[in-house]
């Protein structure tokens, strides 16, 4: 039997300590830092920042007054979501659907509304469009209309308040439409 006498058992603990001692190792971080900087540089050079999605609106001075003949004014009254009434001058307002009737969520104006706006502006080069939106209509209708006006390069339009007179004119037209069937 090979027992080694050691005072206070130091011989065992030294062996145990020697076994526990780890071998030192070194990790080279240089390639990881290189890759991180390469990725950072790549994303900095290839990223496009979001552009402002705003529309420039020129507002006339408060003191100026612009006179336009009534025949050159087209009033477009947006009363509900997707429903509008239009008239030129003092003529009776006519109902028009702003969006197509395909049942899907409309992303832009329908062809009927676009054709109306293009036809009226081509027929009268001095035409100014006054847009009046009621409290019942959605803000999206106004934004879509202004987007379409910009796409069609129609820059003579303005926004106005929806008054009680507009409400009365539309109510009168709606009551006449219910009395008279379509096509007459």
PDB file of C-alpha atoms in Angstrom:
ATOM      1  CA  UNK A   1       0.000   0.000   0.000  1.00  0.00           C
ATOM      2  CA  UNK A   2       1.414   3.260  -0.968  1.00  0.00           C
ATOM      3  CA  UNK A   3       0.333   5.854   1.443  1.00  0.00           C
ATOM      4  CA  UNK A   4       2.152   9.055   1.579  1.00  0.00           C
ATOM      5  CA  UNK A   5       2.284  10.719   4.858  1.00  0.00           C
ATOM      6  CA  UNK A   6       1.833  14.341   4.606  1.00  0.00           C
ATOM      7  CA  UNK A   7       1.231  16.763   7.362  1.00  0.00           C
ATOM      8  CA  UNK A   8      -2.393  17.869   7.557  1.00  0.00           C
ATOM      9  CA  UNK A   9      -3.253  16.322   4.211  1.00  0.00           C
ATOM     10  CA  UNK A  10      -1.468  18.957   2.131  1.00  0.00           C
ATOM     11  CA  UNK A  11      -0.397  16.459  -0.431  1.00  0.00           C
ATOM     12  CA  UNK A  12      -3.960  15.757  -1.551  1.00  0.00           C
ATOM     13  CA  UNK A  13      -5.043  19.351  -1.712  1.00  0.00           C
ATOM     14  CA  UNK A  14      -2.066  20.292  -3.876  1.00  0.00           C
ATOM     15  CA  UNK A  15      -2.970  17.653  -6.396  1.00  0.00           C
ATOM     16  CA  UNK A  16      -6.574  18.798  -6.314  1.00  0.00           C
ATOM     17  CA  UNK A  17      -5.512  22.370  -6.864  1.00  0.00           C
ATOM     18  CA  UNK A  18      -3.266  21.408  -9.695  1.00  0.00           C
ATOM     19  CA  UNK A  19      -6.068  19.543 -11.441  1.00  0.00           C
ATOM     20  CA  UNK A  20      -8.454  22.443 -11.091  1.00  0.00           C
ATOM     21  CA  UNK A  21      -6.088  24.885 -12.631  1.00  0.00           C
ATOM     22  CA  UNK A  22      -7.336  25.823 -16.036  1.00  0.00           C
ATOM     23  CA  UNK A  23      -5.280  26.281 -19.024  1.00  0.00           C
ATOM     24  CA  UNK A  24      -5.425  29.933 -20.056  1.00  0.00           C
ATOM     25  CA  UNK A  25      -6.890  30.598 -23.454  1.00  0.00           C
ATOM     26  CA  UNK A  26      -7.202  33.775 -25.478  1.00  0.00           C
ATOM     27  CA  UNK A  27     -10.045  34.672 -27.846  1.00  0.00           C
ATOM     28  CA  UNK A  28      -9.101  36.950 -30.671  1.00  0.00           C
ATOM     29  CA  UNK A  29     -11.937  39.501 -31.007  1.00  0.00           C
ATOM     30  CA  UNK A  30     -10.495  41.275 -34.041  1.00  0.00           C
ATOM     31  CA  UNK A  31     -12.506  39.383 -36.748  1.00  0.00           C
ATOM     32  CA  UNK A  32     -15.766  39.928 -34.865  1.00  0.00           C
ATOM     33  CA  UNK A  33     -15.092  43.661 -34.536  1.00  0.00           C
ATOM     34  CA  UNK A  34     -14.189  43.797 -38.239  1.00  0.00           C
ATOM     35  CA  UNK A  35     -17.467  42.132 -39.204  1.00  0.00           C
ATOM     36  CA  UNK A  36     -19.439  44.446 -36.899  1.00  0.00           C
ATOM     37  CA  UNK A  37     -17.893  47.540 -38.461  1.00  0.00           C
ATOM     38  CA  UNK A  38     -18.399  46.147 -41.957  1.00  0.00           C
ATOM     39  CA  UNK A  39     -22.105  45.600 -41.244  1.00  0.00           C
ATOM     40  CA  UNK A  40     -22.422  49.031 -39.648  1.00  0.00           C
ATOM     41  CA  UNK A  41     -20.784  50.678 -42.650  1.00  0.00           C
ATOM     42  CA  UNK A  42     -22.944  48.681 -45.063  1.00  0.00           C
ATOM     43  CA  UNK A  43     -26.200  49.698 -43.374  1.00  0.00           C
ATOM     44  CA  UNK A  44     -25.122  53.331 -43.052  1.00  0.00           C
ATOM     45  CA  UNK A  45     -24.323  53.579 -46.750  1.00  0.00           C
ATOM     46  CA  UNK A  46     -27.289  51.650 -48.117  1.00  0.00           C
ATOM     47  CA  UNK A  47     -30.106  52.874 -45.882  1.00  0.00           C
ATOM     48  CA  UNK A  48     -32.452  55.516 -47.227  1.00  0.00           C
ATOM     49  CA  UNK A  49     -34.117  57.559 -44.596  1.00  0.00           C
ATOM     50  CA  UNK A  50     -37.847  58.033 -44.772  1.00  0.00           C
ATOM     51  CA  UNK A  51     -38.816  61.114 -46.656  1.00  0.00           C
ATOM     52  CA  UNK A  52     -41.339  63.530 -45.306  1.00  0.00           C
ATOM     53  CA  UNK A  53     -44.768  62.734 -46.689  1.00  0.00           C
ATOM     54  CA  UNK A  54     -46.189  66.208 -46.616  1.00  0.00           C
ATOM     55  CA  UNK A  55     -47.965  68.334 -49.116  1.00  0.00           C
ATOM     56  CA  UNK A  56     -47.112  71.942 -49.749  1.00  0.00           C
ATOM     57  CA  UNK A  57     -50.118  74.217 -49.515  1.00  0.00           C
ATOM     58  CA  UNK A  58     -49.915  77.868 -50.399  1.00  0.00           C
ATOM     59  CA  UNK A  59     -52.236  79.896 -48.237  1.00  0.00           C
ATOM     60  CA  UNK A  60     -53.216  83.339 -49.504  1.00  0.00           C
ATOM     61  CA  UNK A  61     -52.772  86.315 -47.222  1.00  0.00           C
ATOM     62  CA  UNK A  62     -55.720  87.099 -44.966  1.00  0.00           C
ATOM     63  CA  UNK A  63     -56.269  90.601 -46.300  1.00  0.00           C
ATOM     64  CA  UNK A  64     -56.371  89.728 -49.993  1.00  0.00           C
ATOM     65  CA  UNK A  65     -59.568  88.984 -51.815  1.00  0.00           C
ATOM     66  CA  UNK A  66     -59.641  86.998 -55.028  1.00  0.00           C
ATOM     67  CA  UNK A  67     -62.588  87.576 -57.330  1.00  0.00           C
ATOM     68  CA  UNK A  68     -63.666  84.722 -59.562  1.00  0.00           C
ATOM     69  CA  UNK A  69     -66.700  84.591 -61.820  1.00  0.00           C
ATOM     70  CA  UNK A  70     -69.372  82.166 -60.596  1.00  0.00           C
ATOM     71  CA  UNK A  71     -69.166  80.145 -63.799  1.00  0.00           C
ATOM     72  CA  UNK A  72     -65.531  79.440 -63.011  1.00  0.00           C
ATOM     73  CA  UNK A  73     -66.220  77.964 -59.568  1.00  0.00           C
ATOM     74  CA  UNK A  74     -66.933  74.284 -59.094  1.00  0.00           C
ATOM     75  CA  UNK A  75     -68.158  73.413 -55.626  1.00  0.00           C
ATOM     76  CA  UNK A  76     -67.531  69.869 -54.428  1.00  0.00           C
ATOM     77  CA  UNK A  77     -69.382  69.038 -51.223  1.00  0.00           C
ATOM     78  CA  UNK A  78     -68.309  65.822 -49.488  1.00  0.00           C
ATOM     79  CA  UNK A  79     -71.182  64.826 -47.247  1.00  0.00           C
ATOM     80  CA  UNK A  80     -70.576  61.223 -46.289  1.00  0.00           C
ATOM     81  CA  UNK A  81     -67.933  58.635 -46.774  1.00  0.00           C
ATOM     82  CA  UNK A  82     -67.545  58.321 -50.516  1.00  0.00           C
ATOM     83  CA  UNK A  83     -70.546  60.486 -51.445  1.00  0.00           C
ATOM     84  CA  UNK A  84     -70.172  63.991 -52.832  1.00  0.00           C
ATOM     85  CA  UNK A  85     -72.287  66.595 -54.585  1.00  0.00           C
ATOM     86  CA  UNK A  86     -70.814  68.861 -57.222  1.00  0.00           C
ATOM     87  CA  UNK A  87     -72.072  71.948 -58.991  1.00  0.00           C
ATOM     88  CA  UNK A  88     -70.689  74.690 -61.182  1.00  0.00           C
ATOM     89  CA  UNK A  89     -71.800  78.196 -60.364  1.00  0.00           C
ATOM     90  CA  UNK A  90     -75.403  78.364 -59.213  1.00  0.00           C
ATOM     91  CA  UNK A  91     -76.495  75.110 -60.843  1.00  0.00           C
ATOM     92  CA  UNK A  92     -78.229  72.375 -58.899  1.00  0.00           C
ATOM     93  CA  UNK A  93     -75.782  70.021 -57.132  1.00  0.00           C
ATOM     94  CA  UNK A  94     -75.453  66.551 -58.624  1.00  0.00           C
ATOM     95  CA  UNK A  95     -74.598  63.447 -56.667  1.00  0.00           C
ATOM     96  CA  UNK A  96     -71.393  61.553 -57.426  1.00  0.00           C
ATOM     97  CA  UNK A  97     -69.623  58.629 -55.849  1.00  0.00           C
ATOM     98  CA  UNK A  98     -66.016  59.417 -55.012  1.00  0.00           C
ATOM     99  CA  UNK A  99     -64.914  55.792 -55.084  1.00  0.00           C
ATOM    100  CA  UNK A 100     -65.702  52.919 -57.385  1.00  0.00           C
ATOM    101  CA  UNK A 101     -68.454  50.522 -56.436  1.00  0.00           C
ATOM    102  CA  UNK A 102     -66.322  47.375 -56.366  1.00  0.00           C
ATOM    103  CA  UNK A 103     -66.824  46.855 -52.633  1.00  0.00           C
ATOM    104  CA  UNK A 104     -63.123  46.749 -51.821  1.00  0.00           C
ATOM    105  CA  UNK A 105     -61.404  49.275 -49.639  1.00  0.00           C
ATOM    106  CA  UNK A 106     -60.801  52.212 -51.948  1.00  0.00           C
ATOM    107  CA  UNK A 107     -57.270  53.490 -52.169  1.00  0.00           C
ATOM    108  CA  UNK A 108     -57.966  56.323 -54.595  1.00  0.00           C
ATOM    109  CA  UNK A 109     -60.863  58.056 -56.270  1.00  0.00           C
ATOM    110  CA  UNK A 110     -62.999  56.143 -58.732  1.00  0.00           C
ATOM    111  CA  UNK A 111     -62.932  56.732 -62.445  1.00  0.00           C
ATOM    112  CA  UNK A 112     -66.247  58.622 -62.381  1.00  0.00           C
ATOM    113  CA  UNK A 113     -64.899  61.270 -60.003  1.00  0.00           C
ATOM    114  CA  UNK A 114     -61.573  61.519 -61.827  1.00  0.00           C
ATOM    115  CA  UNK A 115     -63.290  61.872 -65.212  1.00  0.00           C
ATOM    116  CA  UNK A 116     -65.558  64.576 -63.804  1.00  0.00           C
ATOM    117  CA  UNK A 117     -62.659  66.586 -62.396  1.00  0.00           C
ATOM    118  CA  UNK A 118     -60.549  66.214 -65.537  1.00  0.00           C
ATOM    119  CA  UNK A 119     -63.469  67.009 -67.846  1.00  0.00           C
ATOM    120  CA  UNK A 120     -64.493  70.111 -65.953  1.00  0.00           C
ATOM    121  CA  UNK A 121     -60.949  71.483 -65.728  1.00  0.00           C
ATOM    122  CA  UNK A 122     -60.296  70.790 -69.412  1.00  0.00           C
ATOM    123  CA  UNK A 123     -63.565  72.456 -70.407  1.00  0.00           C
ATOM    124  CA  UNK A 124     -62.763  75.564 -68.400  1.00  0.00           C
ATOM    125  CA  UNK A 125     -59.122  76.445 -67.866  1.00  0.00           C
ATOM    126  CA  UNK A 126     -60.035  79.116 -65.308  1.00  0.00           C
ATOM    127  CA  UNK A 127     -62.018  76.707 -63.157  1.00  0.00           C
ATOM    128  CA  UNK A 128     -61.371  76.849 -59.413  1.00  0.00           C
ATOM    129  CA  UNK A 129     -62.570  73.949 -57.288  1.00  0.00           C
ATOM    130  CA  UNK A 130     -63.927  74.694 -53.830  1.00  0.00           C
ATOM    131  CA  UNK A 131     -63.983  71.631 -51.579  1.00  0.00           C
ATOM    132  CA  UNK A 132     -66.353  71.625 -48.635  1.00  0.00           C
ATOM    133  CA  UNK A 133     -66.384  68.646 -46.311  1.00  0.00           C
ATOM    134  CA  UNK A 134     -69.091  68.017 -43.748  1.00  0.00           C
ATOM    135  CA  UNK A 135     -68.622  66.723 -40.216  1.00  0.00           C
ATOM    136  CA  UNK A 136     -70.084  63.337 -41.206  1.00  0.00           C
ATOM    137  CA  UNK A 137     -67.484  62.701 -43.917  1.00  0.00           C
ATOM    138  CA  UNK A 138     -64.221  60.974 -43.209  1.00  0.00           C
ATOM    139  CA  UNK A 139     -60.933  62.793 -43.365  1.00  0.00           C
ATOM    140  CA  UNK A 140     -59.650  60.093 -45.750  1.00  0.00           C
ATOM    141  CA  UNK A 141     -62.027  61.326 -48.457  1.00  0.00           C
ATOM    142  CA  UNK A 142     -60.493  64.796 -48.310  1.00  0.00           C
ATOM    143  CA  UNK A 143     -56.942  63.431 -48.369  1.00  0.00           C
ATOM    144  CA  UNK A 144     -57.741  61.143 -51.308  1.00  0.00           C
ATOM    145  CA  UNK A 145     -59.351  64.021 -53.200  1.00  0.00           C
ATOM    146  CA  UNK A 146     -56.365  66.319 -52.661  1.00  0.00           C
ATOM    147  CA  UNK A 147     -53.997  63.519 -53.694  1.00  0.00           C
ATOM    148  CA  UNK A 148     -55.942  62.987 -56.911  1.00  0.00           C
ATOM    149  CA  UNK A 149     -55.987  66.720 -57.628  1.00  0.00           C
ATOM    150  CA  UNK A 150     -52.209  66.783 -57.268  1.00  0.00           C
ATOM    151  CA  UNK A 151     -51.801  63.711 -59.480  1.00  0.00           C
ATOM    152  CA  UNK A 152     -53.948  65.362 -62.163  1.00  0.00           C
ATOM    153  CA  UNK A 153     -51.954  68.609 -61.835  1.00  0.00           C
ATOM    154  CA  UNK A 154     -55.045  70.549 -60.815  1.00  0.00           C
ATOM    155  CA  UNK A 155     -53.688  73.258 -58.615  1.00  0.00           C
ATOM    156  CA  UNK A 156     -56.610  75.662 -58.526  1.00  0.00           C
ATOM    157  CA  UNK A 157     -58.563  74.381 -55.565  1.00  0.00           C
ATOM    158  CA  UNK A 158     -59.354  75.612 -52.111  1.00  0.00           C
ATOM    159  CA  UNK A 159     -60.960  74.354 -48.930  1.00  0.00           C
ATOM    160  CA  UNK A 160     -63.968  76.052 -47.420  1.00  0.00           C
ATOM    161  CA  UNK A 161     -66.349  75.536 -44.522  1.00  0.00           C
ATOM    162  CA  UNK A 162     -69.388  73.349 -44.956  1.00  0.00           C
ATOM    163  CA  UNK A 163     -72.267  75.676 -44.158  1.00  0.00           C
ATOM    164  CA  UNK A 164     -75.934  75.252 -43.372  1.00  0.00           C
ATOM    165  CA  UNK A 165     -76.736  76.507 -46.897  1.00  0.00           C
ATOM    166  CA  UNK A 166     -74.747  73.577 -48.312  1.00  0.00           C
ATOM    167  CA  UNK A 167     -76.646  71.181 -46.070  1.00  0.00           C
ATOM    168  CA  UNK A 168     -79.966  72.643 -47.232  1.00  0.00           C
ATOM    169  CA  UNK A 169     -79.009  72.452 -50.930  1.00  0.00           C
ATOM    170  CA  UNK A 170     -78.036  68.804 -50.576  1.00  0.00           C
ATOM    171  CA  UNK A 171     -81.189  67.980 -48.628  1.00  0.00           C
ATOM    172  CA  UNK A 172     -83.269  69.582 -51.404  1.00  0.00           C
ATOM    173  CA  UNK A 173     -81.480  67.567 -54.094  1.00  0.00           C
ATOM    174  CA  UNK A 174     -81.814  64.361 -52.085  1.00  0.00           C
ATOM    175  CA  UNK A 175     -85.540  64.925 -51.612  1.00  0.00           C
ATOM    176  CA  UNK A 176     -85.982  65.556 -55.352  1.00  0.00           C
ATOM    177  CA  UNK A 177     -84.052  62.365 -56.152  1.00  0.00           C
ATOM    178  CA  UNK A 178     -86.323  60.300 -53.894  1.00  0.00           C
ATOM    179  CA  UNK A 179     -89.463  61.723 -55.525  1.00  0.00           C
ATOM    180  CA  UNK A 180     -88.185  61.293 -59.069  1.00  0.00           C
ATOM    181  CA  UNK A 181     -86.899  57.860 -60.065  1.00  0.00           C
ATOM    182  CA  UNK A 182     -83.504  57.680 -61.755  1.00  0.00           C
ATOM    183  CA  UNK A 183     -83.390  58.037 -65.520  1.00  0.00           C
ATOM    184  CA  UNK A 184     -85.959  60.827 -65.779  1.00  0.00           C
TER     185      UNK A 184
END
